[in-house]
């Protein structure tokens, strides 16, 4: 069984070839980390998988279903969730309220702005469970804008999980974090249930090796290497790219 198949995907923005001939597959439960320098096409690939952009050519299959041209919400309903490179939270709401909103989105509950959040009883219970599960109880009633940046990135991951996705796409969840905060995010990802397939973008090779079952390296819109830690460490082209020689 293949969870995700990327087959010869290209994406052009005007004259810019952001992706060229990208192909790989993921098995269910696999943790694949995508490495690559700025502008390599990593986020663009995420957009084509989540539906925030449509591939110019090629095919994307999710558990056997062709999703290449589906709208983002249709892909989300199939079990695909993502975070963004820039945090995508409601800063003026509390941690609990953000989680309630994520649960409402996941359950397709129509959210009425004039109705107090406390009126959504079962969702409040589910939110309390999520807060407990992720040790967020102490910050539940803090405004999100008052959290540290590291806590905000963790909350984003928790919100993406509210829909119980089969595939989770994480775009640089450790970007801008201190080493201690990075460790917490790495731990969190490693503790996620093994039935969730995870595709994660990371800049730092050592962080990538902490999380990955397998690594894909992108450069200038193409995959230039894939393999396990040893294969990537010993790949001359990958070290040249990282040293800026290519
Ligand atoms: N909406 C867009 N319009 C035009 N060009 C774009 C657009 N989005 C991305 N690009 C271009 O596509 C290429 C790949 O960008 P992308 O953001 O996917 O790279 P990335 O690997 O995620 O980089 P970073 O590590 O900086 O996040 C870049 O040359 C970028 O300028
Ligand atoms: Mg990016």
XYZ file of C-alpha atoms and ligand atoms in Angstrom:
278
model
C 0.000 0.000 0.000
C 1.289 3.444 -0.965
C 0.181 6.425 1.145
C 1.439 9.135 -1.184
C 2.781 8.906 -4.714
C 4.324 11.910 -6.439
C 4.724 11.094 -10.111
C 6.726 13.369 -12.408
C 5.337 16.565 -10.892
C 6.293 19.948 -12.341
C 5.192 23.422 -11.301
C 5.899 26.568 -13.283
C 5.305 30.087 -12.061
C 5.455 32.137 -15.237
C 8.980 31.487 -16.469
C 10.180 29.989 -13.184
C 10.351 26.177 -13.046
C 9.819 25.742 -9.294
C 9.492 21.933 -9.651
C 10.806 19.658 -12.401
C 10.173 15.937 -12.720
C 9.679 15.262 -9.012
C 8.816 11.627 -8.217
C 8.804 9.638 -4.970
C 6.451 7.520 -2.890
C 5.751 7.155 0.814
C 4.525 4.054 2.637
C 1.903 4.410 5.404
C 3.466 5.527 8.684
C 6.732 6.561 7.073
C 8.556 9.715 8.218
C 10.171 11.339 5.239
C 12.207 14.524 5.654
C 12.765 16.875 2.758
C 16.037 18.793 2.858
C 17.253 21.488 0.517
C 18.507 25.059 0.353
C 16.355 28.183 -0.012
C 14.338 28.229 -3.194
C 14.781 24.483 -3.830
C 11.020 24.012 -4.318
C 10.153 22.323 -1.006
C 7.217 24.557 -0.082
C 5.981 24.529 -3.670
C 5.869 20.744 -3.540
C 3.841 20.956 -0.300
C 1.425 23.358 -2.012
C 0.865 20.891 -4.851
C 0.223 18.074 -2.329
C -2.146 20.114 -0.128
C -3.919 21.774 -3.057
C -2.781 25.319 -2.294
C -1.274 25.142 -5.785
C -2.073 22.819 -8.667
C 0.795 20.962 -10.352
C 1.452 22.154 -13.922
C 1.936 18.504 -14.918
C 2.350 15.098 -13.329
C 0.174 13.187 -10.899
C -0.325 13.031 -7.126
C -2.040 9.994 -5.635
C -3.183 9.714 -2.017
C -3.993 6.167 -0.837
C -4.761 5.213 -4.414
C -6.909 8.242 -5.241
C -5.782 10.839 -7.797
C -5.847 14.187 -5.940
C -3.758 16.213 -8.410
C -6.526 18.707 -9.093
C -8.689 18.512 -5.975
C -9.390 21.643 -3.913
C -7.582 21.931 -0.553
C -10.724 21.260 1.536
C -11.488 18.086 -0.438
C -7.939 16.865 0.229
C -8.329 17.739 3.924
C -11.494 15.629 4.082
C -9.551 12.680 2.658
C -7.142 12.950 5.598
C -4.434 15.364 4.548
C -3.300 18.111 6.950
C -0.517 20.657 6.789
C 1.161 23.474 8.645
C 2.603 26.536 6.988
C 6.123 27.947 7.064
C 4.714 31.074 8.731
C 2.483 30.382 11.715
C -1.171 30.321 10.907
C -2.734 30.877 14.338
C -5.301 33.280 15.796
C -3.071 35.403 18.038
C -5.891 37.215 19.809
C -7.630 34.007 20.852
C -6.519 31.638 23.591
C -4.809 28.291 23.045
C -8.088 26.548 23.926
C -10.085 28.687 21.471
C -7.596 27.971 18.678
C -7.961 24.250 19.302
C -11.762 24.526 19.358
C -11.626 26.251 15.970
C -9.374 23.525 14.561
C -11.788 20.867 15.863
C -14.781 22.722 14.385
C -12.992 22.863 11.024
C -12.150 19.176 11.212
C -15.713 18.174 12.120
C -17.378 20.583 9.717
C -19.311 22.137 12.603
C -20.705 25.418 11.411
C -19.091 27.998 13.590
C -21.375 30.917 14.459
C -19.456 33.963 15.489
C -22.181 35.337 17.744
C -22.419 32.161 19.777
C -20.035 31.792 22.745
C -17.405 29.081 22.297
C -18.514 27.586 25.618
C -21.777 26.568 23.919
C -20.012 23.872 21.914
C -20.092 21.213 24.645
C -18.713 18.121 22.946
C -16.053 20.132 21.196
C -15.045 21.673 24.519
C -14.573 18.147 25.874
C -12.502 17.145 22.848
C -10.436 20.338 23.191
C -9.753 19.539 26.849
C -8.542 16.086 25.783
C -6.171 17.601 23.227
C -4.851 20.123 25.770
C -4.212 17.305 28.189
C -2.661 15.017 25.620
C -0.140 17.632 24.519
C 0.573 19.051 27.989
C -0.927 22.394 27.071
C -3.222 22.568 30.102
C -1.189 25.241 31.844
C -1.307 27.553 28.807
C -4.922 26.769 27.801
C -6.281 30.203 28.662
C -3.320 32.281 27.504
C -3.635 34.370 24.378
C -1.667 32.720 21.603
C 0.231 35.926 20.866
C 1.690 35.748 24.380
C 3.148 32.258 23.852
C 6.800 31.850 22.949
C 7.437 31.302 19.254
C 8.360 27.690 20.016
C 5.040 27.082 21.786
C 3.209 28.620 18.823
C 4.908 26.211 16.421
C 3.945 23.289 18.655
C 0.358 24.504 18.822
C 0.250 24.617 15.022
C 1.167 20.938 14.904
C -1.483 20.114 17.513
C -4.091 21.989 15.461
C -3.140 20.110 12.310
C -3.631 16.881 14.277
C -7.166 17.816 15.356
C -8.529 16.448 12.084
C -6.899 13.063 12.770
C -5.052 13.151 9.451
C -3.581 10.151 7.683
C -0.836 12.342 6.209
C 0.687 15.321 7.987
C 2.800 17.854 6.088
C 5.013 20.012 8.313
C 6.765 22.952 6.651
C 9.875 23.776 8.700
C 8.297 23.302 12.134
C 11.637 24.165 13.755
C 12.390 27.346 11.761
C 13.464 30.195 14.031
C 13.481 28.051 17.166
C 16.197 27.887 19.825
C 18.036 24.548 20.182
C 15.899 23.704 23.259
C 12.638 24.518 21.455
C 13.810 22.534 18.416
C 14.350 19.512 20.664
C 10.795 19.791 21.976
C 9.341 19.854 18.464
C 11.543 16.924 17.416
C 10.346 14.959 20.467
C 6.761 15.804 19.680
C 7.053 14.600 16.078
C 8.769 11.411 17.209
C 5.936 10.711 19.655
C 3.173 11.044 17.069
C 1.201 7.839 16.502
C 2.972 5.605 14.027
C -0.128 5.317 11.819
C 0.262 8.958 10.755
C 2.439 9.327 7.670
C 4.648 12.407 8.038
C 6.372 14.504 5.393
C 8.469 17.224 6.970
C 10.584 20.027 5.529
C 13.727 20.838 7.459
C 16.763 23.000 6.807
C 19.066 21.479 9.404
C 20.536 18.111 8.407
C 21.147 16.967 11.975
C 17.510 17.667 12.912
C 16.414 15.817 9.774
C 18.419 12.750 10.780
C 16.757 12.778 14.235
C 13.295 12.409 12.705
C 13.629 10.712 9.346
C 13.205 7.124 8.263
C 14.315 8.369 4.854
C 15.490 11.668 3.413
C 14.875 13.371 0.102
C 17.143 16.240 -0.931
C 15.855 18.886 -3.328
C 17.855 21.450 -5.248
C 16.670 23.817 -7.982
C 13.269 22.169 -8.288
C 14.542 18.607 -8.562
C 15.268 15.673 -6.288
C 19.042 15.240 -6.282
C 19.364 12.475 -3.658
C 17.298 10.174 -1.528
C 18.213 7.567 1.039
C 18.895 6.898 4.702
C 21.182 8.928 6.951
C 24.405 7.200 5.856
C 23.596 7.566 2.165
C 22.844 11.260 2.544
C 25.922 11.917 4.725
C 28.156 10.247 2.139
C 26.633 11.950 -0.887
C 29.180 14.352 -2.390
C 26.587 16.378 -4.317
C 24.567 16.905 -1.133
C 27.594 18.161 0.804
C 28.534 20.451 -2.081
C 25.015 21.903 -2.106
C 25.147 22.435 1.641
C 28.588 24.035 1.462
C 27.277 26.309 -1.279
C 29.628 24.827 -3.879
C 26.794 23.971 -6.233
N 3.809 32.094 -6.030
C 4.991 32.120 -6.658
N 5.184 32.889 -7.758
C 6.375 32.901 -8.401
N 7.447 32.192 -8.030
C 7.325 31.414 -6.946
C 6.099 31.333 -6.194
N 6.281 30.473 -5.162
C 7.559 30.044 -5.257
N 8.186 30.608 -6.321
C 9.579 30.341 -6.736
O 9.742 28.947 -6.804
C 11.027 28.552 -6.307
C 10.859 27.572 -5.173
O 10.322 28.231 -4.026
P 9.893 27.466 -2.698
O 9.264 28.450 -1.812
O 9.139 26.255 -3.054
O 11.315 27.037 -2.112
P 11.683 26.394 -0.703
O 12.519 25.209 -1.001
O 10.466 26.183 0.106
O 12.606 27.538 -0.070
P 12.781 28.012 1.476
O 13.763 27.060 2.074
O 13.347 29.381 1.346
O 11.447 27.984 2.146
C 11.735 29.840 -5.922
O 12.537 30.233 -7.001
C 10.595 30.798 -5.698
O 11.001 32.116 -5.943
Mg 9.840 26.876 1.939
